[in-house]
Coordinates of C-alpha atoms in Angstrom, one line a residue:
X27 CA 0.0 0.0 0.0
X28 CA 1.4 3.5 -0.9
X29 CA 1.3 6.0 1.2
X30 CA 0.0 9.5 0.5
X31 CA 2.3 11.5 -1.9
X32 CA 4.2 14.6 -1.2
X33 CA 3.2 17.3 -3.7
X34 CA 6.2 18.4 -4.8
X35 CA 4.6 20.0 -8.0
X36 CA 1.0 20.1 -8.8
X37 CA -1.1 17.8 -7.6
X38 CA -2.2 14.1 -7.9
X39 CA -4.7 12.1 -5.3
X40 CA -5.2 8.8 -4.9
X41 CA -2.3 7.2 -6.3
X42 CA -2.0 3.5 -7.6
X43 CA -0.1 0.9 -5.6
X44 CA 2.9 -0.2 -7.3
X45 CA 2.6 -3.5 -8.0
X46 CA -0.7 -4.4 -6.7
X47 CA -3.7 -5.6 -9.2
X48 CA -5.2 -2.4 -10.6
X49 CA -8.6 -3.4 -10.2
X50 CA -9.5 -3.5 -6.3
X51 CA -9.1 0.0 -5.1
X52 CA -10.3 1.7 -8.4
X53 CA -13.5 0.5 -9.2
X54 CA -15.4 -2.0 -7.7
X55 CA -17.4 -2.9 -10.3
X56 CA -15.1 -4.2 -11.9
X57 CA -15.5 -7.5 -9.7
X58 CA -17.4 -9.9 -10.7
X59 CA -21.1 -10.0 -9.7
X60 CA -22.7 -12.0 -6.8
X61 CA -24.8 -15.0 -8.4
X62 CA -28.7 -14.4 -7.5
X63 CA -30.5 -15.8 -4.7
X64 CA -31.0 -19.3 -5.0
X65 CA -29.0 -19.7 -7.3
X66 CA -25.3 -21.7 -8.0
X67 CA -22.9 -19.8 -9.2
X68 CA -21.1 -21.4 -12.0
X69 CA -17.8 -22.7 -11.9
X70 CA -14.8 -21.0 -12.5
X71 CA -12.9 -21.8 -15.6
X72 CA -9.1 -22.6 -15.4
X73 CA -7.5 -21.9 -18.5
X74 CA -5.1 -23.7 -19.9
X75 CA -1.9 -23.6 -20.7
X76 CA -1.5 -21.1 -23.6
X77 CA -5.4 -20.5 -23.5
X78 CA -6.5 -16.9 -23.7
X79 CA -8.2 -15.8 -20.6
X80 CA -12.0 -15.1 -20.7
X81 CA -14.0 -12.8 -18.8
X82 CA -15.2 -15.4 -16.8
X83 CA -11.7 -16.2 -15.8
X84 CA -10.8 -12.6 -14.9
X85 CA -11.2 -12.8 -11.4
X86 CA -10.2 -10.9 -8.2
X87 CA -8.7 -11.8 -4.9
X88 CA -10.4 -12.8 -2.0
X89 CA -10.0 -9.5 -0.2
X90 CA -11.8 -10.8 3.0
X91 CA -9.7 -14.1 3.4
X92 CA -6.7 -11.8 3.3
X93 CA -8.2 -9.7 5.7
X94 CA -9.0 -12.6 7.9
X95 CA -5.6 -14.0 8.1
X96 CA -4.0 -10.6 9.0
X97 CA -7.0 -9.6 11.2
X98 CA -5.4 -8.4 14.7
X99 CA -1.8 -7.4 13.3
X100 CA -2.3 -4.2 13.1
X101 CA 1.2 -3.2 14.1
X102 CA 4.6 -4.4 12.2
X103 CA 7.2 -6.1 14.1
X104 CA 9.7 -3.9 14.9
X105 CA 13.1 -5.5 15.8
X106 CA 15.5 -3.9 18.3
X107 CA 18.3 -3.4 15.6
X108 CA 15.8 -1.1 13.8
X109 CA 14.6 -3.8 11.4
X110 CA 11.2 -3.6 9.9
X111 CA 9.6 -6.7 8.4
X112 CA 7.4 -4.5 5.7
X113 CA 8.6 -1.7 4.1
X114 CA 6.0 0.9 2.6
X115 CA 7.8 3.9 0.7
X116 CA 7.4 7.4 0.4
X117 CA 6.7 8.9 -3.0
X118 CA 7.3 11.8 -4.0
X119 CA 6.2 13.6 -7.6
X120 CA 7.8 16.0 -9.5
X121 CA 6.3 16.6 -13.0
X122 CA 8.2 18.0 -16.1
X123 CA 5.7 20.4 -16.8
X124 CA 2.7 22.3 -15.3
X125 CA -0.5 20.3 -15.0
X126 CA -3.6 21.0 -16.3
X127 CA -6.9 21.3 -14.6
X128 CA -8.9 18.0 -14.5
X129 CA -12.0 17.9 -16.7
X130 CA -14.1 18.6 -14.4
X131 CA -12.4 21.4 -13.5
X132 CA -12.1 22.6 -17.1
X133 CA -15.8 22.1 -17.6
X134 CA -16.6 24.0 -14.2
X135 CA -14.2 27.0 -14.4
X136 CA -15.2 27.5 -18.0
X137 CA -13.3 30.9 -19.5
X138 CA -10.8 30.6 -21.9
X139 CA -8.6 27.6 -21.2
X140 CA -12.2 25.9 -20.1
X141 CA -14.4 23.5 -21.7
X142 CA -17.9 23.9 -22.6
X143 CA -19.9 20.4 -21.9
X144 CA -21.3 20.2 -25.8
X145 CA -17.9 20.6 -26.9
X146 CA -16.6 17.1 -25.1
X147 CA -17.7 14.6 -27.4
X148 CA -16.4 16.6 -31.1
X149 CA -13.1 16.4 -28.8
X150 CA -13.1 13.3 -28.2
X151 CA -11.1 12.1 -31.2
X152 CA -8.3 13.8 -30.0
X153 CA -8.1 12.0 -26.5
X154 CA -8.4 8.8 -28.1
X155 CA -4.6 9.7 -29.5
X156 CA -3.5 10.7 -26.3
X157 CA -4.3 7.4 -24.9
X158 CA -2.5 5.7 -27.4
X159 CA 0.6 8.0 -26.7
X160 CA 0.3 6.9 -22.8
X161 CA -0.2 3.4 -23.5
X162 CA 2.6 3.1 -26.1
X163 CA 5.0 4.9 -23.4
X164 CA 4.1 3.1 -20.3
X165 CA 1.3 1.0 -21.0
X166 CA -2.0 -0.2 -19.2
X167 CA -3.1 0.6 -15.8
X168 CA -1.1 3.8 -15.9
X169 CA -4.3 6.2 -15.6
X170 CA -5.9 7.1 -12.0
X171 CA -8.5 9.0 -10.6
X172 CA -7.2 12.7 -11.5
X173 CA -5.5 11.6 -15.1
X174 CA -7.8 13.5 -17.7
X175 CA -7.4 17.1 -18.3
X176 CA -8.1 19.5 -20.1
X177 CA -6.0 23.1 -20.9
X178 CA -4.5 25.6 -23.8
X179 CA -7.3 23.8 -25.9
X180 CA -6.5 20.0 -26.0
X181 CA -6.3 17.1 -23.9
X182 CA -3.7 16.1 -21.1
X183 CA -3.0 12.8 -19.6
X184 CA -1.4 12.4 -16.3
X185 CA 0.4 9.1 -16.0
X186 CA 1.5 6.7 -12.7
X187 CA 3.4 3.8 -14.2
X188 CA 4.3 1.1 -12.6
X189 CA 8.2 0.7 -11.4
X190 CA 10.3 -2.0 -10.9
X191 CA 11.9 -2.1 -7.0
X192 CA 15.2 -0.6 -8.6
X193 CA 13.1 2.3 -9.1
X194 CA 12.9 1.8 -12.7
X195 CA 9.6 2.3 -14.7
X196 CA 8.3 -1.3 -16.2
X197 CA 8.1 -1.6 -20.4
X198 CA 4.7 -1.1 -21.4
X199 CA 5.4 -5.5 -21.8
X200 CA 6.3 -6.7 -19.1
X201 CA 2.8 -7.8 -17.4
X202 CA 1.2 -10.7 -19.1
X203 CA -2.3 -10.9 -21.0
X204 CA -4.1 -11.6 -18.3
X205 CA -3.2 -8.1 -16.7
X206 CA -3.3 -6.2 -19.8
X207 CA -7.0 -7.4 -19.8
X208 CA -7.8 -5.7 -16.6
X209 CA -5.1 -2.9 -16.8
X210 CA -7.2 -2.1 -20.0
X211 CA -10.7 -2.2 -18.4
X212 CA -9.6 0.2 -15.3
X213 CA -8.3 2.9 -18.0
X214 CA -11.6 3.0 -19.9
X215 CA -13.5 3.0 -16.6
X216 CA -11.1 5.6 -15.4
X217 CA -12.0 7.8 -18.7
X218 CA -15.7 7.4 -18.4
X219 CA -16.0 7.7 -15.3
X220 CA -13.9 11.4 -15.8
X221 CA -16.1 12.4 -18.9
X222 CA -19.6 11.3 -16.3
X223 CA -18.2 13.8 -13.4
X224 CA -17.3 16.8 -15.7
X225 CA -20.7 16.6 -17.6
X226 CA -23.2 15.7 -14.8
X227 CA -20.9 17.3 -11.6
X228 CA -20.5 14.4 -9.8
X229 CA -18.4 11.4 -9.9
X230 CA -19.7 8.2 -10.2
X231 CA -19.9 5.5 -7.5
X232 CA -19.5 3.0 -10.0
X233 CA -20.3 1.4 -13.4
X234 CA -24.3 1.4 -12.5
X235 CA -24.2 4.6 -11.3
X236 CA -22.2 6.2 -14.4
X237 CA -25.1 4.8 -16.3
X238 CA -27.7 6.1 -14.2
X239 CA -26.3 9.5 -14.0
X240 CA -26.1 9.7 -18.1
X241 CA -29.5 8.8 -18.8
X242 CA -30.9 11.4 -16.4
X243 CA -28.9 13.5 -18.6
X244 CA -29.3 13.0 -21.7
X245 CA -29.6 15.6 -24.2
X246 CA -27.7 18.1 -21.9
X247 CA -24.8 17.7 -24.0
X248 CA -23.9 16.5 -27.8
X249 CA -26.6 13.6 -28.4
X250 CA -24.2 10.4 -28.5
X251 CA -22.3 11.0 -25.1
X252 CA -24.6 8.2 -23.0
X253 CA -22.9 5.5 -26.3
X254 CA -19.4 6.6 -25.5
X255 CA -19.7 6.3 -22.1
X256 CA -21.2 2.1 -22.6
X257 CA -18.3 1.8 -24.6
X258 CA -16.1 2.6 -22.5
X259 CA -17.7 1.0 -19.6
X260 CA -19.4 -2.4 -21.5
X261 CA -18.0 -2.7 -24.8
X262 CA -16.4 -5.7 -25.8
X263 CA -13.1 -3.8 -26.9
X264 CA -9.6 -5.8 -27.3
X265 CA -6.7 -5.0 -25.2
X266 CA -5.7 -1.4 -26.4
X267 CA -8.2 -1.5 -29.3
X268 CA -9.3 2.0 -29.9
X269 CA -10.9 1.6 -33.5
X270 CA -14.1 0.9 -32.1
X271 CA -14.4 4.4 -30.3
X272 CA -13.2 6.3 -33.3
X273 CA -15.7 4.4 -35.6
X274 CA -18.6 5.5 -33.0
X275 CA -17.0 9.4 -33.6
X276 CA -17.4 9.1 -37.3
X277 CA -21.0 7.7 -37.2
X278 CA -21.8 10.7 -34.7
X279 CA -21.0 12.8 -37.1
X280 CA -23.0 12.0 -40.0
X281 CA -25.5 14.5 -41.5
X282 CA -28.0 14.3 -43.8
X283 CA -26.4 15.9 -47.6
X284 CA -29.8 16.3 -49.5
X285 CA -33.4 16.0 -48.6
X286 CA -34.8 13.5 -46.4
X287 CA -38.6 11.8 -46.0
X288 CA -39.9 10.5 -43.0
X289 CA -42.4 7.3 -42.1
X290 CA -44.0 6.9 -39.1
X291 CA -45.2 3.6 -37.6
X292 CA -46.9 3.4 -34.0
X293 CA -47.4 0.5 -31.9
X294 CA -49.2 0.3 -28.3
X295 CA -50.4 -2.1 -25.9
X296 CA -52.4 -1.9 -22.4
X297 CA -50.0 -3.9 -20.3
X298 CA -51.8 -7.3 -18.8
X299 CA -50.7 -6.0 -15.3
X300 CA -53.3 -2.9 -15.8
X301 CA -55.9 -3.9 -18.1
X302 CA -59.5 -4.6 -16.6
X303 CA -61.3 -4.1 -19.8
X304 CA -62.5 -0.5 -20.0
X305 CA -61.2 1.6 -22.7
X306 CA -59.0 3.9 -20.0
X307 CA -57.1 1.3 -18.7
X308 CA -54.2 2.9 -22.0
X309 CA -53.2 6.6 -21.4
X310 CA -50.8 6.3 -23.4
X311 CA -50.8 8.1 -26.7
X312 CA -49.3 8.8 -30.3
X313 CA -49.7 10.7 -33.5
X314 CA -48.2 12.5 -36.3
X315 CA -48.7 14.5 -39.2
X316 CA -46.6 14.7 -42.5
X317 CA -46.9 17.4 -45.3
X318 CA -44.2 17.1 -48.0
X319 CA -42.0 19.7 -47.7
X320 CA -43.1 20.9 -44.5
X321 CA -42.1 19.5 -41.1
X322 CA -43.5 16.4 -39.9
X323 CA -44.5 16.8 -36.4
X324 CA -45.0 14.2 -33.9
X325 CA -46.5 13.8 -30.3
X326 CA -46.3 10.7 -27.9
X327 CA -47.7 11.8 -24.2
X328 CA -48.2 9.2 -20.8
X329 CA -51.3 10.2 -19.0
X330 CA -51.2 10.4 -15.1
X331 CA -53.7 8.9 -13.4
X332 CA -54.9 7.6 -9.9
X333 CA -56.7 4.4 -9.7
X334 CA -58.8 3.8 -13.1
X335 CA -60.4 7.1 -12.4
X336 CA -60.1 7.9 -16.2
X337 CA -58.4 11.3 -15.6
X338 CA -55.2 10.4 -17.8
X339 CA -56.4 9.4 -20.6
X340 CA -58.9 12.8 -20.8
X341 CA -55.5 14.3 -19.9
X342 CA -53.8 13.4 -22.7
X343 CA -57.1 13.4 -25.3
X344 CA -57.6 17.7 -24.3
X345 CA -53.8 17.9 -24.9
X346 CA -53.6 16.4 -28.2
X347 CA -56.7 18.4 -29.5
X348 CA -55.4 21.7 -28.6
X349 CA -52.1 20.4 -30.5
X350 CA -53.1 19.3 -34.0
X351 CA -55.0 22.5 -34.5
X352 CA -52.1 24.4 -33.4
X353 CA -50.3 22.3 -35.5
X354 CA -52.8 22.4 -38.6
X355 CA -52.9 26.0 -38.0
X356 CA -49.1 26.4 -38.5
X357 CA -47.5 26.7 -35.1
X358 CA -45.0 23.6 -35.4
X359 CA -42.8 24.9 -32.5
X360 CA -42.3 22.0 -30.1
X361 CA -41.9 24.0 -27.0
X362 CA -44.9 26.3 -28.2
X363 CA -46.7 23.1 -28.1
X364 CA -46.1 22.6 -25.2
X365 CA -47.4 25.4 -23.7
X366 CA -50.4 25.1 -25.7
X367 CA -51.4 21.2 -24.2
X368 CA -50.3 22.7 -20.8
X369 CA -52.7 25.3 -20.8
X370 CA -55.5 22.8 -22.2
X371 CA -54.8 20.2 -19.6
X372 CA -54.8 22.6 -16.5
X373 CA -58.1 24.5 -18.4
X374 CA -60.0 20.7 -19.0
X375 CA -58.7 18.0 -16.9
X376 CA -57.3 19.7 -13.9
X377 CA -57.6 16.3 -11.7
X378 CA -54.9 15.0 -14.8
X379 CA -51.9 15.3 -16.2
X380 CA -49.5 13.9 -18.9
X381 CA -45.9 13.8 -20.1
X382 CA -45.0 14.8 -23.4
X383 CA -42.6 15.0 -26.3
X384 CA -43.7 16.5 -29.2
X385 CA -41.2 16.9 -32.4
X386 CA -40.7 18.6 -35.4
X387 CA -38.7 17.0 -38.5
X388 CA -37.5 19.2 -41.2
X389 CA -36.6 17.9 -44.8
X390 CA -33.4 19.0 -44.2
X391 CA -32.8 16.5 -41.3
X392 CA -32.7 18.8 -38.6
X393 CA -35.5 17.3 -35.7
X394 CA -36.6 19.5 -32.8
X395 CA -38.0 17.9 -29.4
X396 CA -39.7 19.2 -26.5
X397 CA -40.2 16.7 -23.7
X398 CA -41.7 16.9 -20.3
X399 CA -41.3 13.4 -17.9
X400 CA -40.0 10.8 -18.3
X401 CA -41.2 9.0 -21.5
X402 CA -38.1 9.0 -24.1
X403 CA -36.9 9.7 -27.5
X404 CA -33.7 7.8 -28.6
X405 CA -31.9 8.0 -31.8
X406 CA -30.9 5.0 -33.7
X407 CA -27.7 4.9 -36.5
X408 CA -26.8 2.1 -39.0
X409 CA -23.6 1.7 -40.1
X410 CA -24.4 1.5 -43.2
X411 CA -27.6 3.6 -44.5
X412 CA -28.0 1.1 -47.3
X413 CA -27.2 -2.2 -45.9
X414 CA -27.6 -2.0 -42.3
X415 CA -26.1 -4.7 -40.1
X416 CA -25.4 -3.3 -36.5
X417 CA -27.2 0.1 -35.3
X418 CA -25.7 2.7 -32.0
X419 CA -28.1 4.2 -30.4
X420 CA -28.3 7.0 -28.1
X421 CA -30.5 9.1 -25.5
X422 CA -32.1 12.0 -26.7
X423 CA -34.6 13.8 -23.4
X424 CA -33.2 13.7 -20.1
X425 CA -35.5 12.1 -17.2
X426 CA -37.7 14.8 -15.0
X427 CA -38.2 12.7 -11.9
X428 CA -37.3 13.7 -8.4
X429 CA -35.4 10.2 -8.4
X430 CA -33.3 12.3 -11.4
X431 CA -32.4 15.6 -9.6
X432 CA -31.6 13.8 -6.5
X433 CA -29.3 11.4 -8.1
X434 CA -26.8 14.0 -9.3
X435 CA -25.8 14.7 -5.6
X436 CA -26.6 11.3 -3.9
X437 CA -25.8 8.1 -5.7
X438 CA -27.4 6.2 -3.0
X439 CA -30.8 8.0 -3.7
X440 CA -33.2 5.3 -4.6
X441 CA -36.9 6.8 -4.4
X442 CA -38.9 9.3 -7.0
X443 CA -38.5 7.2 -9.5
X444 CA -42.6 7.7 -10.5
X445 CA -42.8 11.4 -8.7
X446 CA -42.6 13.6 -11.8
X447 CA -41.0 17.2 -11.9
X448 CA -42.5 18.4 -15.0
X449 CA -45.6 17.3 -16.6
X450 CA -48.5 19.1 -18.4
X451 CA -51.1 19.9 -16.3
X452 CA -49.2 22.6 -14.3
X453 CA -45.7 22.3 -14.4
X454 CA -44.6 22.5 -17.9
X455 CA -43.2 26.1 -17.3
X456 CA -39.6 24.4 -18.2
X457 CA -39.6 22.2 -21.1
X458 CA -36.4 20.5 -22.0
X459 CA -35.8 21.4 -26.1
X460 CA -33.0 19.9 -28.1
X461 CA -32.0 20.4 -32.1
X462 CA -30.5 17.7 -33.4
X463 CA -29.7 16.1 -36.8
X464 CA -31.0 13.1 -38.4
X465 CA -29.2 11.2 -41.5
X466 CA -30.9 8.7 -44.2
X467 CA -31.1 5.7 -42.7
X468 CA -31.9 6.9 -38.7
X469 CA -34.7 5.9 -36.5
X470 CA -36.3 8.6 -34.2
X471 CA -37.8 6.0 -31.7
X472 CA -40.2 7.6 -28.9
X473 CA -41.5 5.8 -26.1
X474 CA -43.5 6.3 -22.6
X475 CA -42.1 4.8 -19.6
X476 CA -43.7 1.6 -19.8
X477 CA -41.9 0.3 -23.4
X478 CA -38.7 0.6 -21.7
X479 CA -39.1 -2.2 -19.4
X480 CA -36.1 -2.6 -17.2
X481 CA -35.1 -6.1 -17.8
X482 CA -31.5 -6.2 -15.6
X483 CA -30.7 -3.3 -13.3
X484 CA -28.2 -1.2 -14.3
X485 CA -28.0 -2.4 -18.1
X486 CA -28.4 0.6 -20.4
X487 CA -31.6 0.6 -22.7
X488 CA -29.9 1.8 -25.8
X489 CA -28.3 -1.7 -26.3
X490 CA -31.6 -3.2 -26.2
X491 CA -32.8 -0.9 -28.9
X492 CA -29.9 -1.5 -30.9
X493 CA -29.9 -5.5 -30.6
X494 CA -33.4 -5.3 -31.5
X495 CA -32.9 -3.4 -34.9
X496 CA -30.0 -5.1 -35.4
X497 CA -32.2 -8.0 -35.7
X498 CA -34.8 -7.4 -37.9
X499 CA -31.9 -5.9 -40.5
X500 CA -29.8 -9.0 -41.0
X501 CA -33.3 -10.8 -41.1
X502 CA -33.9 -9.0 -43.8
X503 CA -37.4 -7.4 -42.6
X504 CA -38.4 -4.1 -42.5
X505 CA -37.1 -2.2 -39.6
X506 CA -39.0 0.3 -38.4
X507 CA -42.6 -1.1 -38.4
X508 CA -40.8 -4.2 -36.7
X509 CA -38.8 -2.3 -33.9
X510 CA -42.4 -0.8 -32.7
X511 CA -43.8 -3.8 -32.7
X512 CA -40.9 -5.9 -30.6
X513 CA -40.6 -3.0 -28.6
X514 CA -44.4 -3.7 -26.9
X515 CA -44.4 -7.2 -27.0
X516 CA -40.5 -7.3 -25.0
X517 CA -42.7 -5.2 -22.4
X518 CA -45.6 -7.0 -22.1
X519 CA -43.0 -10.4 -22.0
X520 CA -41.4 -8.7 -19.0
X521 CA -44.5 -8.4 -16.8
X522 CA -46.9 -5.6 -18.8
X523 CA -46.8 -3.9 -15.8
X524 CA -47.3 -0.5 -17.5
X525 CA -49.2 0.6 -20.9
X526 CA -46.1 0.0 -23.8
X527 CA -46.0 2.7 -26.6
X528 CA -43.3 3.4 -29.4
X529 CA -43.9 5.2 -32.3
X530 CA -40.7 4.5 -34.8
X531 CA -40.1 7.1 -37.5
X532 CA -38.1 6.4 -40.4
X533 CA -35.7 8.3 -41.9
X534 CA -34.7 8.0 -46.2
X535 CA -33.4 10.2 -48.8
X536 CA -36.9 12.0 -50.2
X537 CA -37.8 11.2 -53.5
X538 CA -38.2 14.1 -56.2
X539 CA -41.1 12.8 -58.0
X540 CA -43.0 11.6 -54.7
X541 CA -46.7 13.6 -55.6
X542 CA -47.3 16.4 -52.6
X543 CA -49.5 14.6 -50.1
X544 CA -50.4 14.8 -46.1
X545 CA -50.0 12.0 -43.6
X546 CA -51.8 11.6 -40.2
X547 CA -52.4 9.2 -38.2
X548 CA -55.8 7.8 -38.3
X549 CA -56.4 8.0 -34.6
X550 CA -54.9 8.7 -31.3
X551 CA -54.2 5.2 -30.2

C-alpha cells in the first residue's frame, strides 16, 4: 500500500499501488457479480496452458480471506536493531511540466482555457490519440483518478506507471495478458468515469451509477455521449483497441447531404398487469402528421392517473386536441406546443396530467423535441444507411423525476422514480428542447415509460434498442414497423406492468417525384 504522496509540484490524489492488481481500489465494479439468490454460481474456468483468458476467468482476490488472516496485526514487528519486516515507501512527484486542470475542473471554471460540456464529445477524437501516446510509453493501468485534463485547448494525460523495486519504470510488456486485460478495463473506466463527473458534476460510485447518471442527462450535451460512455464502460473492446471508439465518432458525425422523407409507424399495448377491460385502462398516446416539404410533427404523451379514475387518458385526449389545431394551424414549435397542451390540460382535466414529447422534423434532417417526464426519444444509427447490419443508439430527453435531480448529488438515492418534476397539467413552465440532426437511414424512436421495461438493473436501454434493430436488418425485414412492434411485446413479455407505446419514424433520402400529399395518423391510439 502506498502512502500519500508529497506534492512536490501540482497535484495528484489517490495514487495506484505499485505493484498491486489495478482493479481492487479503483473500481469496484469491476468485480465480478454476486450470483442471484437461489442460485449456484457457475464454476470457475481454469485456462489452460497457452489458453487466452476469458471474462469469466478474470477474477479478483479474496480480499476478506486476506483480511481474515492478517486480522489483529495491526502493528509491524519492529526488531530492536531497527529492522522492519514490511517496508512501505514514500513517493514523491515532480512533474516536467505544469498540470492542467482536471476535466471537471475545465468544464466547471469555463473561461478561456475551459471546456464547454457540448464541446466534449467533437473532442473526443483527439483524446483517443493521447491514450494511445500513454499506453505506447508506459502501457495499461497507468491512468488514475485525476489523469484526464483538459487546458490551452486540448487534452492532457497524467500518467503513474508502474516501477520495478530498482526504481525503474516497467516496459509497457512486461505484465502478461491476463493483466493487460484488466489494466485495460480500469483505463476505460477511469476515462468514463472522468467524462460522467465533468458533464453531470458528480463522480460516479460505480459502473451502474455512471449509467444512471447519463440517462438522467441525456440531451444536456452533444446527443451520442450516453454510447461513449457504454463503450467505454461495456464494450467488448480488445486489449488497447481504440478503433471501435473512433468508428462511433465518425458515425456521430453523419448529417443528412440532401433532402430526407420521413415514415412513421406506432405501436401500443395496455400492459396485462393494468388492463381490466375499459377503454381507459391505455393513457398512453401517439400521432403524427406529415406534409411534404413541410415539417413532420409528432406527439407521444403518458397520461397520469390515480386508480382507473379515467383522468389520464382525458388528460392526454384535451392535450392532443389543442395540439393538431395548433399544429394544422401552422404553429409547429415544439416547446410552443407545449405550452399550448399545458394550458389545455390545467383549463380541461385539472384532476390530470400527462408527459409529453412532441417533435418537429424538417426535410433537411434537422429534428426538434420538446419533452416533459419521463417518457423518451432515442436516436438509432446504421452503419451503413443502405445495408444495415449493427445500429448505436443514443438518448435524446433527459429524465424529470425527483429520483433524477436527486441522483446528481446522492448516488445512494433510490426513491422518486414515478414522482414527476415536469408534466403538463401545471408544471410544464420548463420544457427540456434539443436540435439535433438526423441522416438517411436513422430511426427517431419515442417511447412512454412503460416500453422501456427494465429487464437487468443497471444495463443501459440503448443496447436493447440496438440488438433489436440489429435483428430485424440481417433478417432481412423491415425495420422500423418491426422495432415498434418488438418493442411492446419485449414489455408486455417482462411483466406488462405498465401501458407500452413506441412510435418509430423512419428516416430515407426523399424522392423528387414523390406527388405532394399529407399524412396523419388515423387516430390517437
Amino acid at each position: 500500500m502506498v502512502e500519500p504522496a508529497t506534492h512536490v509540484a501540482g497535484s495528484l490524489e489517490d495514487v495506484e499501488p505499485a505493484v498491486a492488481a489495478p482493479i481492487a481500489d479503483t473500481d469496484p465494479d469491476l468485480q465480478d457479480d454476486p450470483p442471484p439468490k437461489n442460485e449456484t454460481a457457475p464454476q470457475e474456468h481454469d485456462p489452460s496452458p497457452g489458453e487466452p483468458p476469458t471474462d469469466d476467468s478474470l477474477e479478483e482476490p479474496d480480499i476478506d480471506t486476506w483480511g481474515d488472516f492478517f486480522e489483529g496485526a495491526d502493528d509491524l514487528e519492529v526488531y530492536d536493531e531497527g529492522f522492519v519486516s514490511v517496508l512501505v515507501p514514500k513517493i514523491s512527484l515532480e512533474w516536467p511540466a505544469s498540470l492542467a486542470s482536471t476535466l471537471a475542473e475545465a468544464v466547471s471554471e469555463g473561461g478561456s482555457d475551459g471546456l464547454n460540456p457540448d464541446a466534449i464529445v467533437p473532442a473526443l477524437p483527439a483524446l483517443w490519440r493521447v491514450v494511445a501516446d500513454a499506453v505506447h510509453l508506459v502501457g495499461f493501468g497507468c491512468l488514475t483518478r485525476e489523469s484526464v485534463r483538459w487546458g490551452s485547448g486540448t487534452w492532457q494525460l497524467i500518467l503513474s506507471p508502474r516501477y520495478s523495486l530498482t526504481g525503474t519504470v516497467l516496459e509497457a510488456g512486461h505484465h502478461d495478458e491476463h493483466f493487460h486485460r484488466w489494466a485495460w478495463l480500469q483505463d476505460r473506466h477511469v476515462i468514463a468515469y472522468a467524462l460522467v463527473e465533468a458533464v453531470v458534476g458528480r463522480r460516479p460510485a460505480g459502473r451502474q451509477d455512471a449509467q444512471a447518471l447519463v440517462e438522467c442527462a441525456a440531451g444536456e450535451v452533444t446527443p451520442g455521449f450516453d454510447a461513449i460512455v457504454d463503450l467505454l464502460l461495456e464494450g467488448d473492446l480488445a486489449v488497447g483497441d481504440l478503433r471501435a471508439l473512433q468508428a462511433l465518432d465518425q458515425l456521430l458525425s453523419r448529417n443528412a447531404t440532401n433532402p430526407v422523407r420521413y415514415r412513421c409507424f406506432r405501436e401500443t399495448m395496455t400492459g396485462s398487469g393494468k388492463a381490466s377491460g375499459r377503454a381507459e385502462d391505455n393513457e398512453d398516446l401517439a400521432w403524427w402528421m406529415s406534409v411534404k416539404g413541410k415539417p413532420t410533427c409528432l406527439a407521444l404523451m403518458d397520461g397520469i392517473t390515480g386508480n382507473h379514475d379515467g383522468w389520464g387518458r382525458k388528460a392526454v385526449l384535451a392535450a392532443m386536441s389543442a395540439i393538431r389545431g395548433a399544429w394544422e394551424s401552422g404553429t409547429l414549435d415544439p416547446a410552443e406546443a407545449i405550452a399550448v397542451a399545458d394550458r389545455e390540460v390545467c383549463a380541461r382535466t385539472p384532476p390530470g396530467g400527462a408527459t409529453a414529447i412532441l417533435g418537429s422534423l424538417s426535410p433537411d434532417g434537422t429534428g426538434q423535441l420538446a419533452s416533459v417526464g419521463d417518457s423518451a426519444a432515442w436516436q438509432l444509427r446504421p452503419d451503413d444507411p443502405v445495408n444495415p447490419k449493427h445500429y448505436q443508439a443514443w438518448r435524446l430527453t433527459p429524465v424529470h423525476t425527483e429520483y433524477a435531480e436527486n441522483l446528481r448529488a446522492d448516488a445512494t438515492v433510490v426513491k422518486g422514480k414515478s414522482s414527476l418534476t415536469r408534466y403538463l397539467g401545471g408544471a410544464a413552465r420548463r420544457p427540456f428542447t434539443l436540435t439535433f440532426s438526423l441522416a438517411p437511414g436513422d430511426l427517431l424512436v419515442l417511447l412512454s415509460d412503460g416500453a422501456a421495461e427494465e429487464e437487468e438493473p443497471g444495463r443501459w436501454f440503448g443496447g436493447v434498442l440496438a440488438k433489436l434493430a440489429a435483428a430485424r436488418a440481417r433478417a432481412g425485414r423491415a425495420v422500423a414497423p418491426g422495432l415498434a412492434a418488438d418493442i411492446v411485446m419485449r414489455a408486455e413479455r417482462l411483466g406488462g406492468h405498465d401501458n407500452a407505446t413506441a412510435l418509430v419514424v423512419e428516416t430515407d433520402w426523399a424522392d423528387p417525384d414523390e406527388e405532394t400529399t399529407v399524412e396523419r395518423a388515423a387516430d390517437y391510439r
